[in-house]
mmCIF file with all atom_site columns, C-alpha atoms in Angstrom:
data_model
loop_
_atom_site.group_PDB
_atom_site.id
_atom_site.type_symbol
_atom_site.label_atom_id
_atom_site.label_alt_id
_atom_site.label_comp_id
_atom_site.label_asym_id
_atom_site.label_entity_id
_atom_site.label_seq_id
_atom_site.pdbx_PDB_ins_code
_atom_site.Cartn_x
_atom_site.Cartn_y
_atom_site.Cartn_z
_atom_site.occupancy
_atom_site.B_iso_or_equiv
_atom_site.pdbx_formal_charge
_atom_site.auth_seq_id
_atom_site.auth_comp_id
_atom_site.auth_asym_id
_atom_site.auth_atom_id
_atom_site.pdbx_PDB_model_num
ATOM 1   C CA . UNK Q 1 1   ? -100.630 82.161  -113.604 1.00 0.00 ? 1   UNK Q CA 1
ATOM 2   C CA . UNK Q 1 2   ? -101.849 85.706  -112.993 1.00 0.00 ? 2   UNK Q CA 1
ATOM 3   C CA . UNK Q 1 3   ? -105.392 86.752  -115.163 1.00 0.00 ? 3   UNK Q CA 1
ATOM 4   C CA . UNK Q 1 4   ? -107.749 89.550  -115.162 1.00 0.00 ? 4   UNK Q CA 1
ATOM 5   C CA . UNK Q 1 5   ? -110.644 88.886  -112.254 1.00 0.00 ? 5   UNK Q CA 1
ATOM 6   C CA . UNK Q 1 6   ? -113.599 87.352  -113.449 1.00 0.00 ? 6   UNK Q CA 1
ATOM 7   C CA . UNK Q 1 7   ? -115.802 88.886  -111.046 1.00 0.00 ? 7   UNK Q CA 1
ATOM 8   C CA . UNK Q 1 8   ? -119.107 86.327  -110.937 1.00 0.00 ? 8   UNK Q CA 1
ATOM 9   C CA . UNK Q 1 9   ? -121.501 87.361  -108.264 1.00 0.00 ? 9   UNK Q CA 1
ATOM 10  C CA . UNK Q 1 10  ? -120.321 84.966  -105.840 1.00 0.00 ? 10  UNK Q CA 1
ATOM 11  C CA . UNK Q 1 11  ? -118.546 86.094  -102.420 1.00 0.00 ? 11  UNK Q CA 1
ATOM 12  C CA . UNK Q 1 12  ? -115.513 86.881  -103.457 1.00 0.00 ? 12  UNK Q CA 1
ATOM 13  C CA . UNK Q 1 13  ? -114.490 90.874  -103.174 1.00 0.00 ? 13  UNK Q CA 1
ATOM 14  C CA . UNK Q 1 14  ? -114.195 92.838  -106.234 1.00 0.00 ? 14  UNK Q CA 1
ATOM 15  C CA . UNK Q 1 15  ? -110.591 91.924  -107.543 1.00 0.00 ? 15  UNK Q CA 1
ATOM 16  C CA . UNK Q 1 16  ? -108.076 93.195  -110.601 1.00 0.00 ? 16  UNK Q CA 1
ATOM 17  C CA . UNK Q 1 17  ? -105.499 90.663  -111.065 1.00 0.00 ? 17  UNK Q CA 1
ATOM 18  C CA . UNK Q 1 18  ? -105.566 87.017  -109.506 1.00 0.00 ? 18  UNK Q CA 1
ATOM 19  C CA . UNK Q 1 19  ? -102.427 85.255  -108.768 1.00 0.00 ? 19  UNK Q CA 1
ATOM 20  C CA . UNK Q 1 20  ? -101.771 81.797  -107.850 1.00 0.00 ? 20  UNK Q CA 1
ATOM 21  C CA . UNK Q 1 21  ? -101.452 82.526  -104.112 1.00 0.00 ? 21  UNK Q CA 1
ATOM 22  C CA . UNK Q 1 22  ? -102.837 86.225  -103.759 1.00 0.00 ? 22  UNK Q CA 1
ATOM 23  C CA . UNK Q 1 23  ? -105.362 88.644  -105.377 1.00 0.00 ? 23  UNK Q CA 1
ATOM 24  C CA . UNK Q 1 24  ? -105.589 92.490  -106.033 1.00 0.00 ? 24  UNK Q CA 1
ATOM 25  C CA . UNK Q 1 25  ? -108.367 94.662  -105.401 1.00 0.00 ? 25  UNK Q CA 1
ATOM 26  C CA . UNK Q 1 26  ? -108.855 97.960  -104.975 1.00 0.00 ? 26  UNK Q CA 1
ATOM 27  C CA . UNK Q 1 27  ? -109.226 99.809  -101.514 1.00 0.00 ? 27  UNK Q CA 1
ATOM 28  C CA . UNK Q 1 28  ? -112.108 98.985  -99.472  1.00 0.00 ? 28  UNK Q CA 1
ATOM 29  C CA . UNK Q 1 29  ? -113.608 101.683 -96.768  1.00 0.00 ? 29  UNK Q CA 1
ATOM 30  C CA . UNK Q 1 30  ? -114.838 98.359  -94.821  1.00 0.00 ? 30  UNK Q CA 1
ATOM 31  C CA . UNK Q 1 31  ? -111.689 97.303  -94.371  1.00 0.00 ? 31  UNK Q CA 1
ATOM 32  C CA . UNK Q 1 32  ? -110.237 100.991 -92.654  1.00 0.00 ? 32  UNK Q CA 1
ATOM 33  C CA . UNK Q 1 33  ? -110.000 98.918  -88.897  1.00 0.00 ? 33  UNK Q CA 1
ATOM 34  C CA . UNK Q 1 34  ? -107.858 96.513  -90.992  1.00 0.00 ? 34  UNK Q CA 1
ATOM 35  C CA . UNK Q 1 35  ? -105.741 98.964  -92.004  1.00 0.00 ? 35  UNK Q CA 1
ATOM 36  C CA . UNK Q 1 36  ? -105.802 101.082 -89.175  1.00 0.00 ? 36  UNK Q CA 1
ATOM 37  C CA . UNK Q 1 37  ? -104.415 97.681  -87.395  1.00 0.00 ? 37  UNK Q CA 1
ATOM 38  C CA . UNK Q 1 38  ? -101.616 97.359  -88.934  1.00 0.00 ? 38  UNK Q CA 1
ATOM 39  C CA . UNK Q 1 39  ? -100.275 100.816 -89.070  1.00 0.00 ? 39  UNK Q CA 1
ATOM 40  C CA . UNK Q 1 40  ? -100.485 100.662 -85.468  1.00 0.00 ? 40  UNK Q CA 1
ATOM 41  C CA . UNK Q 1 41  ? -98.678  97.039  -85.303  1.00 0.00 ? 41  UNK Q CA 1
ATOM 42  C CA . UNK Q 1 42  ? -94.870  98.254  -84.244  1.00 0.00 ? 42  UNK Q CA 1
ATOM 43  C CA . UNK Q 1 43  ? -93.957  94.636  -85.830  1.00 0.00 ? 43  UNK Q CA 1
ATOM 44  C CA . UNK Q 1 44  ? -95.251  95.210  -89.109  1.00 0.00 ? 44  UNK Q CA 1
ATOM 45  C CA . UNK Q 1 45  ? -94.168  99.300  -89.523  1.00 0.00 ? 45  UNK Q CA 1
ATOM 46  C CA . UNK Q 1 46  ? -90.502  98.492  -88.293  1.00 0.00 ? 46  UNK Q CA 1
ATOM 47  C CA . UNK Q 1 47  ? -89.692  97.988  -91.820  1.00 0.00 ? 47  UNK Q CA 1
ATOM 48  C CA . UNK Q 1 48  ? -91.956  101.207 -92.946  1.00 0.00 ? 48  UNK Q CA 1
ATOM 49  C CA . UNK Q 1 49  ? -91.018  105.023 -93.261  1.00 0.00 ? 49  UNK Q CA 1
ATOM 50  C CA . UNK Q 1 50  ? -94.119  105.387 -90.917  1.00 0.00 ? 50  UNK Q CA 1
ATOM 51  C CA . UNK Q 1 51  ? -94.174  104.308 -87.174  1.00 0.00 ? 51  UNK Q CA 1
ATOM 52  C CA . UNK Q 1 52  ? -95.950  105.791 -84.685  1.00 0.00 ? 52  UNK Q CA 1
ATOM 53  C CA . UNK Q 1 53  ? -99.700  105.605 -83.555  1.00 0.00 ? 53  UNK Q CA 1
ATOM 54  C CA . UNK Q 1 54  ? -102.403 106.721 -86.198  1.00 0.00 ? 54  UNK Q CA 1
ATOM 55  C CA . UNK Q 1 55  ? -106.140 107.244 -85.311  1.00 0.00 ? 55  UNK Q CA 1
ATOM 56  C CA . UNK Q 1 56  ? -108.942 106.105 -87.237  1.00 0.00 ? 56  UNK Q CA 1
ATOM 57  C CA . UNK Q 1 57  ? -110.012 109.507 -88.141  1.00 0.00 ? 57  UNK Q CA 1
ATOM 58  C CA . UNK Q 1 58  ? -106.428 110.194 -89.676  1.00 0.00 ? 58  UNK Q CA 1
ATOM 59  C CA . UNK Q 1 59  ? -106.942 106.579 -92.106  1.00 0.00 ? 59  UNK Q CA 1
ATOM 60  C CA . UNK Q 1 60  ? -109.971 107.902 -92.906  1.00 0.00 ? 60  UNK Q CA 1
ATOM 61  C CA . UNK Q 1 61  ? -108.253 111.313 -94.193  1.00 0.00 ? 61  UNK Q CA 1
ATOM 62  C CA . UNK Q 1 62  ? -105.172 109.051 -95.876  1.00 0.00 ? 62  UNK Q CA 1
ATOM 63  C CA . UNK Q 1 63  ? -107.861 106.906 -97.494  1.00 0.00 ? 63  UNK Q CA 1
ATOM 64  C CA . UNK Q 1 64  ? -109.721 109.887 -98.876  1.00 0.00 ? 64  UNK Q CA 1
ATOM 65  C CA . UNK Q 1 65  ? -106.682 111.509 -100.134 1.00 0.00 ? 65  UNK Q CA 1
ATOM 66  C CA . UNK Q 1 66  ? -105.451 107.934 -102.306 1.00 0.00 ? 66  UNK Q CA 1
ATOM 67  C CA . UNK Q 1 67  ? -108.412 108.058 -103.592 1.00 0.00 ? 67  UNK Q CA 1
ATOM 68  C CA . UNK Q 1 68  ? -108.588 111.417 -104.827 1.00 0.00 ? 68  UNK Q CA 1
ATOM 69  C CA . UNK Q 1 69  ? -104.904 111.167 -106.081 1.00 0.00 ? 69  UNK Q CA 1
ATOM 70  C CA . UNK Q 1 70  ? -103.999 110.824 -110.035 1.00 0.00 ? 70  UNK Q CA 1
ATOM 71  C CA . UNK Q 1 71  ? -100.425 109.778 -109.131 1.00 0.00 ? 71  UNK Q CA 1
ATOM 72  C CA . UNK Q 1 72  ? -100.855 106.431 -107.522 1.00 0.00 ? 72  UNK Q CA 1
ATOM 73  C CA . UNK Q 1 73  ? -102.190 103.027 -107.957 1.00 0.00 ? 73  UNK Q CA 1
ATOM 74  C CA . UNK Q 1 74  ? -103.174 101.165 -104.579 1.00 0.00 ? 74  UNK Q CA 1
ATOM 75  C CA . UNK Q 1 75  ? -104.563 97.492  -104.061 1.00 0.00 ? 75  UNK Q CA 1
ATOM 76  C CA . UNK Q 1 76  ? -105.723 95.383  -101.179 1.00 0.00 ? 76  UNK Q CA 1
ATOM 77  C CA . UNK Q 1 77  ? -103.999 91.985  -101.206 1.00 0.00 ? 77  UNK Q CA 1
ATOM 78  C CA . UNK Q 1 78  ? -106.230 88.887  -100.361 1.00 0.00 ? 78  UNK Q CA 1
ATOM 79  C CA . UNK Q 1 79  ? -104.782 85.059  -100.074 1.00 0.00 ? 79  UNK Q CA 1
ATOM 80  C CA . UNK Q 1 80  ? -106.717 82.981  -102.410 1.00 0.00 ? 80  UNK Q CA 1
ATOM 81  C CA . UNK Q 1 81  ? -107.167 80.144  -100.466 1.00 0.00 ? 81  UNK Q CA 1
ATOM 82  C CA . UNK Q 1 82  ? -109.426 81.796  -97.791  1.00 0.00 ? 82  UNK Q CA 1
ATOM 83  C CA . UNK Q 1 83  ? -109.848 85.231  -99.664  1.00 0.00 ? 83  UNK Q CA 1
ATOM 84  C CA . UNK Q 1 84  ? -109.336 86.882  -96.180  1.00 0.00 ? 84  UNK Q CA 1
ATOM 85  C CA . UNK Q 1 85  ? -107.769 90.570  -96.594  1.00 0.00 ? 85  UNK Q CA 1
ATOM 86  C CA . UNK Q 1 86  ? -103.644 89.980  -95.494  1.00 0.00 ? 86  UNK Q CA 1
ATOM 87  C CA . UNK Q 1 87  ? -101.719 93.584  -96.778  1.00 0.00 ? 87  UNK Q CA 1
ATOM 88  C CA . UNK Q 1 88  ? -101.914 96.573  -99.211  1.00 0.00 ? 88  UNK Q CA 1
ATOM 89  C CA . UNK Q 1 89  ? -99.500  97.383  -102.322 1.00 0.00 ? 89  UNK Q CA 1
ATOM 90  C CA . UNK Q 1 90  ? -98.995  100.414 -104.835 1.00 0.00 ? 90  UNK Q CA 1
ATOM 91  C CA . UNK Q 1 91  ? -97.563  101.907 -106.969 1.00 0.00 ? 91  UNK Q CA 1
ATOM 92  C CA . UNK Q 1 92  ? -96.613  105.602 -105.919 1.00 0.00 ? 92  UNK Q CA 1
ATOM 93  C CA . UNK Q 1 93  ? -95.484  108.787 -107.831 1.00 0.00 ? 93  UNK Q CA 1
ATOM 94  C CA . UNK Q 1 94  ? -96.400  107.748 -111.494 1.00 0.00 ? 94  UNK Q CA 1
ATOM 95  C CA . UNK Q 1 95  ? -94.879  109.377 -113.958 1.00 0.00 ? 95  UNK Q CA 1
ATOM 96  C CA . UNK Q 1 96  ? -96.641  108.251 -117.152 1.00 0.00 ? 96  UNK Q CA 1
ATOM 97  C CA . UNK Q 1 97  ? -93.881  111.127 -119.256 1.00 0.00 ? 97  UNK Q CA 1
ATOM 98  C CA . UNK Q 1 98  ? -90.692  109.845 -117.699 1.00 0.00 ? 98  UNK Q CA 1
ATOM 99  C CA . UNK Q 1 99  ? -92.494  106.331 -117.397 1.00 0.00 ? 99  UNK Q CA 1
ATOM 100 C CA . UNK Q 1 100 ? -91.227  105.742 -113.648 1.00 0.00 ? 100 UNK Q CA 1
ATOM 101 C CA . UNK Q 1 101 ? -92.636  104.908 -110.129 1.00 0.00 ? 101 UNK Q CA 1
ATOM 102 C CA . UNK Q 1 102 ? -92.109  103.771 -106.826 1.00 0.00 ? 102 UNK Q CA 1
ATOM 103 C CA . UNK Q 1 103 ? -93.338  100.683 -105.357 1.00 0.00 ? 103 UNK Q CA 1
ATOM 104 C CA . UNK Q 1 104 ? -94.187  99.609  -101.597 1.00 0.00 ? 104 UNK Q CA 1
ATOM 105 C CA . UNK Q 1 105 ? -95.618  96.594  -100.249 1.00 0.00 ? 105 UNK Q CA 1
ATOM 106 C CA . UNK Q 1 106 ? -97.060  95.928  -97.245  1.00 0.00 ? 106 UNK Q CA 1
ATOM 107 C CA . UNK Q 1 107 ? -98.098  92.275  -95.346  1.00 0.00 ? 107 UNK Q CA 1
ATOM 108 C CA . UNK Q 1 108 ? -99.914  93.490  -92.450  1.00 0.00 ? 108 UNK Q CA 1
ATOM 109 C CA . UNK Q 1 109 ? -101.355 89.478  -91.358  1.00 0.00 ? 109 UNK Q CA 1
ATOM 110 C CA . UNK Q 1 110 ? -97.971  88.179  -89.575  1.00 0.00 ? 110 UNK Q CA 1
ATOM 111 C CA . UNK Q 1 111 ? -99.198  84.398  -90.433  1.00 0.00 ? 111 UNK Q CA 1
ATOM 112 C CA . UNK Q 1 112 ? -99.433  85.625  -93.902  1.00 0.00 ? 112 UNK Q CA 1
ATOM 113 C CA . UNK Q 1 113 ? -95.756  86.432  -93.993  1.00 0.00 ? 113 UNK Q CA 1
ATOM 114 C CA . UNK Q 1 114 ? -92.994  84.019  -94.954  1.00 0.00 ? 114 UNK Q CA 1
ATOM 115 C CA . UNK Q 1 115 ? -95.111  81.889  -97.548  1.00 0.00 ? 115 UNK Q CA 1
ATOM 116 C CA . UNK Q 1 116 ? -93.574  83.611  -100.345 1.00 0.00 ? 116 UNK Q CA 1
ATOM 117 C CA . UNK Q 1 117 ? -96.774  85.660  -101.398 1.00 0.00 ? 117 UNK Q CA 1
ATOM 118 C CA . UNK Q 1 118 ? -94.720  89.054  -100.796 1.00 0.00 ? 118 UNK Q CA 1
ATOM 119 C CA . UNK Q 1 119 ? -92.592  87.648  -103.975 1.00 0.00 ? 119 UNK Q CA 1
ATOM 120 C CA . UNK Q 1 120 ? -95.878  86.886  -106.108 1.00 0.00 ? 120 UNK Q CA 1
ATOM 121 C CA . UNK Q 1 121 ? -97.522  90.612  -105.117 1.00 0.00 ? 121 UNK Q CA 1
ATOM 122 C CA . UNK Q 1 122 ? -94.273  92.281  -106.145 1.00 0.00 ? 122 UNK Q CA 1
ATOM 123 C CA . UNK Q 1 123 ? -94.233  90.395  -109.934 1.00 0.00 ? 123 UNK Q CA 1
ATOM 124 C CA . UNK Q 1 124 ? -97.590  90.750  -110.276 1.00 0.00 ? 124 UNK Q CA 1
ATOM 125 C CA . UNK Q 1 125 ? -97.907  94.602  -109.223 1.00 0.00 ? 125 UNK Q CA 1
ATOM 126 C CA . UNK Q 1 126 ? -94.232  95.090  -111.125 1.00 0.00 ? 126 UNK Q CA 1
ATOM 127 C CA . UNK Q 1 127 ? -95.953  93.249  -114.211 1.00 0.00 ? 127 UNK Q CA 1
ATOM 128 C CA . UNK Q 1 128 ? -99.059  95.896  -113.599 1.00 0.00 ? 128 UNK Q CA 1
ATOM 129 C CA . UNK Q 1 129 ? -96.683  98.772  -113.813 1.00 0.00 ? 129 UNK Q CA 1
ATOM 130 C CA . UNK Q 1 130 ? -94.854  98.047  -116.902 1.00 0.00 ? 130 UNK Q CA 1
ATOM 131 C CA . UNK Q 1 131 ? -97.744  95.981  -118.992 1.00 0.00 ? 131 UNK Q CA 1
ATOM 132 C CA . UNK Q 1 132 ? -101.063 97.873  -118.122 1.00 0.00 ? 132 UNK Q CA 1
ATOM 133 C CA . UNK Q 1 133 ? -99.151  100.854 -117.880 1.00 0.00 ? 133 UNK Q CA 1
ATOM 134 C CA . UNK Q 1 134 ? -96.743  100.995 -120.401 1.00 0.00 ? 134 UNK Q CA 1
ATOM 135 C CA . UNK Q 1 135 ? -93.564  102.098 -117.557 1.00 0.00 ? 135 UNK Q CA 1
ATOM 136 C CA . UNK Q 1 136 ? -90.535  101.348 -117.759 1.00 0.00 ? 136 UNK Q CA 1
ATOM 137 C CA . UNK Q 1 137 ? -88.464  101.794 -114.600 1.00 0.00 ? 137 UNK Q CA 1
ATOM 138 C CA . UNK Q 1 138 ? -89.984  101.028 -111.338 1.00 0.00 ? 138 UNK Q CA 1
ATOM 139 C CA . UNK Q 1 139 ? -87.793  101.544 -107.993 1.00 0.00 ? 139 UNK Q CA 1
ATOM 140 C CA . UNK Q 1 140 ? -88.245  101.032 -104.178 1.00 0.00 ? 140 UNK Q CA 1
ATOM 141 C CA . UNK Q 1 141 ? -86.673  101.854 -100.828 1.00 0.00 ? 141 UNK Q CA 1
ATOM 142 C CA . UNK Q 1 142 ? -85.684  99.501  -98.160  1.00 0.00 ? 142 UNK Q CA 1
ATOM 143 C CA . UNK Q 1 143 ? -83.733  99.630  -95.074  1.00 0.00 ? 143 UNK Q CA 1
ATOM 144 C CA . UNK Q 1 144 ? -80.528  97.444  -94.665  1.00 0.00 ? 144 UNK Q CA 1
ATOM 145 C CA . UNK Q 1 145 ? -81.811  95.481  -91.477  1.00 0.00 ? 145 UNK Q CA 1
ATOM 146 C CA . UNK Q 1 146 ? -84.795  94.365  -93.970  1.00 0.00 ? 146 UNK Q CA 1
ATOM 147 C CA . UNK Q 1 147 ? -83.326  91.087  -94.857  1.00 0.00 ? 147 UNK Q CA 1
ATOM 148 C CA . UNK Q 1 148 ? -86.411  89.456  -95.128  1.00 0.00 ? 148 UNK Q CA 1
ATOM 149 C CA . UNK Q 1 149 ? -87.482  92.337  -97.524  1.00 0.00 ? 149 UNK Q CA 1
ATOM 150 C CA . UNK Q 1 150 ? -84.502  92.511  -99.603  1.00 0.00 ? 150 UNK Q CA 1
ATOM 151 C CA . UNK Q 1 151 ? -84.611  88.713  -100.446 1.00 0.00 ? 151 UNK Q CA 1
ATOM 152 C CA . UNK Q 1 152 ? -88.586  89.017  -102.141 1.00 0.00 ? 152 UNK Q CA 1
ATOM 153 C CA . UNK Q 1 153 ? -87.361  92.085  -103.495 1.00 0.00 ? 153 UNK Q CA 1
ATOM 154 C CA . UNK Q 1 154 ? -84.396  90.208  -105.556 1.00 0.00 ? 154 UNK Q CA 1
ATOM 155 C CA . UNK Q 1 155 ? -86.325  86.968  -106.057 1.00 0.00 ? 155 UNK Q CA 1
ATOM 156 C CA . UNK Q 1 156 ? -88.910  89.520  -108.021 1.00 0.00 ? 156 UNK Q CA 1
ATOM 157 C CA . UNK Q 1 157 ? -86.106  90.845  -109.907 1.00 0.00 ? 157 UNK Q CA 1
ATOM 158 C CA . UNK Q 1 158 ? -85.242  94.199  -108.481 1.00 0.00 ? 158 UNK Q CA 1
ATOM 159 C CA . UNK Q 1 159 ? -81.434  95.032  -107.901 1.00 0.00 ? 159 UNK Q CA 1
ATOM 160 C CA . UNK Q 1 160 ? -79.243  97.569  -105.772 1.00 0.00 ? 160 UNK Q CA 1
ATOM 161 C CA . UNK Q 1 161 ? -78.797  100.719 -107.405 1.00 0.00 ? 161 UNK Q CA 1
ATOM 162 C CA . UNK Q 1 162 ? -77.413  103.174 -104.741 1.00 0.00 ? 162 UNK Q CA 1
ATOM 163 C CA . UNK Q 1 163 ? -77.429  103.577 -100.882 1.00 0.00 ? 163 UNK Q CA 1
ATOM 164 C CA . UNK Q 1 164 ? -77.889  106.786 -98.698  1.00 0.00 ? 164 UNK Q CA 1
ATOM 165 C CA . UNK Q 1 165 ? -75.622  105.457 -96.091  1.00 0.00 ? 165 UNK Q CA 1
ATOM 166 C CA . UNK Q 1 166 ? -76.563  105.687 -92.144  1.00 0.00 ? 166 UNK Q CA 1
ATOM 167 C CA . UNK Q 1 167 ? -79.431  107.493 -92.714  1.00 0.00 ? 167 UNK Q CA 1
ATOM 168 C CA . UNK Q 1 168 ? -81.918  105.454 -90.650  1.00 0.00 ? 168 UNK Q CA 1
ATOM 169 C CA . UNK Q 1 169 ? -82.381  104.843 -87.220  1.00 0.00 ? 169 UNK Q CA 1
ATOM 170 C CA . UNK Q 1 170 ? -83.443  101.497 -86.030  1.00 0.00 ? 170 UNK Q CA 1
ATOM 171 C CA . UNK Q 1 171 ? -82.056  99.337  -82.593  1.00 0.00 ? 171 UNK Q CA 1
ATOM 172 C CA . UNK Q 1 172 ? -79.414  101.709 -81.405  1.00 0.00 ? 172 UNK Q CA 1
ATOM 173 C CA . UNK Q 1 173 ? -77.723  102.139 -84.418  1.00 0.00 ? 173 UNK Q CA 1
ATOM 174 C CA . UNK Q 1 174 ? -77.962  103.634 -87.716  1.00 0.00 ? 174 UNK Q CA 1
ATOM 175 C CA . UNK Q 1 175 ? -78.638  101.792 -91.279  1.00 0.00 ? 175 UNK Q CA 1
ATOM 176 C CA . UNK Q 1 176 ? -78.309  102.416 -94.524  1.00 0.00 ? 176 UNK Q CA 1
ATOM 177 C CA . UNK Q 1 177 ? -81.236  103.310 -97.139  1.00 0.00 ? 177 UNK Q CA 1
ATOM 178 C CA . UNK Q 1 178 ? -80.724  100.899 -99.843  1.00 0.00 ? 178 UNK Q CA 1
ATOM 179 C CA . UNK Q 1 179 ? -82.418  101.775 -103.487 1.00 0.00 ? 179 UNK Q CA 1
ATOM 180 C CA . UNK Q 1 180 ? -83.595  99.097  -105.750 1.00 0.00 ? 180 UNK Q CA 1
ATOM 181 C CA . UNK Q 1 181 ? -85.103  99.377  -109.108 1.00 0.00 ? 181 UNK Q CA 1
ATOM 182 C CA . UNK Q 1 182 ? -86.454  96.862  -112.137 1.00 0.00 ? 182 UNK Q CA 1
ATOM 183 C CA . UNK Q 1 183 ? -86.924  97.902  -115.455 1.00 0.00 ? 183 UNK Q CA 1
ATOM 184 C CA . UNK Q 1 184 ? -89.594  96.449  -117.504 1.00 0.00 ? 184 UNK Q CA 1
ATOM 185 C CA . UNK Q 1 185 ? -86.663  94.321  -119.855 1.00 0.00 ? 185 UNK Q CA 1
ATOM 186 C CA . UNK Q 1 186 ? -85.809  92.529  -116.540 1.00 0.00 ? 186 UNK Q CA 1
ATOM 187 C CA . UNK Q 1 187 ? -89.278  91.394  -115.425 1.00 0.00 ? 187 UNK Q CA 1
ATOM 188 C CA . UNK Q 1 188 ? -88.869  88.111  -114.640 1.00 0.00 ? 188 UNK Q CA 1
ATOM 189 C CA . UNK Q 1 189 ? -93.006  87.078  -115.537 1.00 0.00 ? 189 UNK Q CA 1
ATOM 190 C CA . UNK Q 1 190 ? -95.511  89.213  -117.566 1.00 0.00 ? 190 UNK Q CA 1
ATOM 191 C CA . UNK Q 1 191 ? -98.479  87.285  -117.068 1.00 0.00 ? 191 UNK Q CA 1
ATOM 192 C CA . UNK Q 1 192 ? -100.622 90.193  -117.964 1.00 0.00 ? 192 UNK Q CA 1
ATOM 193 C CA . UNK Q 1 193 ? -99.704  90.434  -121.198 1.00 0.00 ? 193 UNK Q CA 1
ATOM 194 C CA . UNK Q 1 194 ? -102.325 87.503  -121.907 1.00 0.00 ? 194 UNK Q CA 1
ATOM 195 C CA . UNK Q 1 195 ? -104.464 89.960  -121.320 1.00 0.00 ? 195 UNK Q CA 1
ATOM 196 C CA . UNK Q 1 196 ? -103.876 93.812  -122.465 1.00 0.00 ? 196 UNK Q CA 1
ATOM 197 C CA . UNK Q 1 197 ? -103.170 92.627  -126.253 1.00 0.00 ? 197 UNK Q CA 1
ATOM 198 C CA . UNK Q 1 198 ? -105.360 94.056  -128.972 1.00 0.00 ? 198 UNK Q CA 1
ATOM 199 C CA . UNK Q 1 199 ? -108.902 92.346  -129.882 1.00 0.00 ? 199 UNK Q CA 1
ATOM 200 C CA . UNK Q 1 200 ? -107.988 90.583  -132.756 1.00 0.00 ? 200 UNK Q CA 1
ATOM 201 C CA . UNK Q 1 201 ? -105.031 88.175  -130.758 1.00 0.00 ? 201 UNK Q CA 1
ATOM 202 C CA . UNK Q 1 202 ? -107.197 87.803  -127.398 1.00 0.00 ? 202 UNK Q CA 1
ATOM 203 C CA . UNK Q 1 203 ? -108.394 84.477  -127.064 1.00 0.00 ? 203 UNK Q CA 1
#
């Protein structure tokens, strides 16, 4: 069951929401090279809108520019069992009015994939959005050839809303851009609510 980190002084990094397999933390500037790593890893951005080489110096400027953003929530996901530093998620394009955004996951640690924690980040970053948060609708893009992608996505209760079709290219051949979205009625867990509850109910 997800909670709120209880952040003791011991070696752990500084985290927001623990999970059963994975944490959340915020962005780290020590951990740029890790980041800069996998946005050069061809394996891990074939499923991204980005794919090409970056530079150091440009994560630098990306990293400054999240954190100076109002419009965006971005975490650093850790596996619990060794607390070693395996992807990044966020929430994009807030809209606190409309109560919307757009979610993105990545797993940059290849032996970190396929053990299911994609599934847990997306609930628990899903649960962020529409209990911490208060939205309502959160959506995502993926591309067709991203089975593996498209199964955490459904498992964490997101469905099919539209396709832009043959609008990406990938292997000799174009794919379709598939849109997902979950609204906050069809979250499948809302750990968090344990925790953002008024004074007088919190245990």
């Amino acid at each position: 069951m997800a909670s709120s980190a209880d952040n003791r002084g011991d070696d752990r990094p500084v985290l927001n929401i623990v999970g059963e397999g994975v944490a959340l933390g915020p962005l780290r500037r020590d951990l740029l090279p890790a980041y800069h790593r996998w946005n050069n890893d061809f394996v891990t951005t074939r499923t991204l809108v980005q794919l090409g080489p970056t530079t150091l110096e440009q994560e630098e400027a990306e990293y400054r520019t999240l954190l100076s953003g109002e419009q965006g929530a971005f975490f650093t996901i850790y596996e619990r069992a060794t607390w070693r530093v395996i992807g990044m998620t966020y929430l994009a394009d807030i809209d606190h009015r409309h109560r919307t955004a757009e979610f993105g996951i990545v797993i940059g640690e290849a032996d970190a994939r396929g053990k299911g924690y994609g599934t847990e980040v997306t609930q628990l970053v899903v649960d962020y959005a529409f209990t911490a948060l208060g939205l309502h609708n959160v959506m995502l893009t993926v591309y067709e050839y991203n089975h593996a992608g498209r199964r955490v996505y459904e498992k964490a209760g997101f469905r099919e809303f539209g396709r832009r079709r043959q609008a990406h290219f990938m292997g000799g051949r174009l794919w379709d851009i598939i849109y997902m979205e979950c609204l906050a009625p069809d979250a499948l867990t809302t750990p968090l609510r344990q925790i953002f509850i008024p004074d007088e109910l919190y245990p």
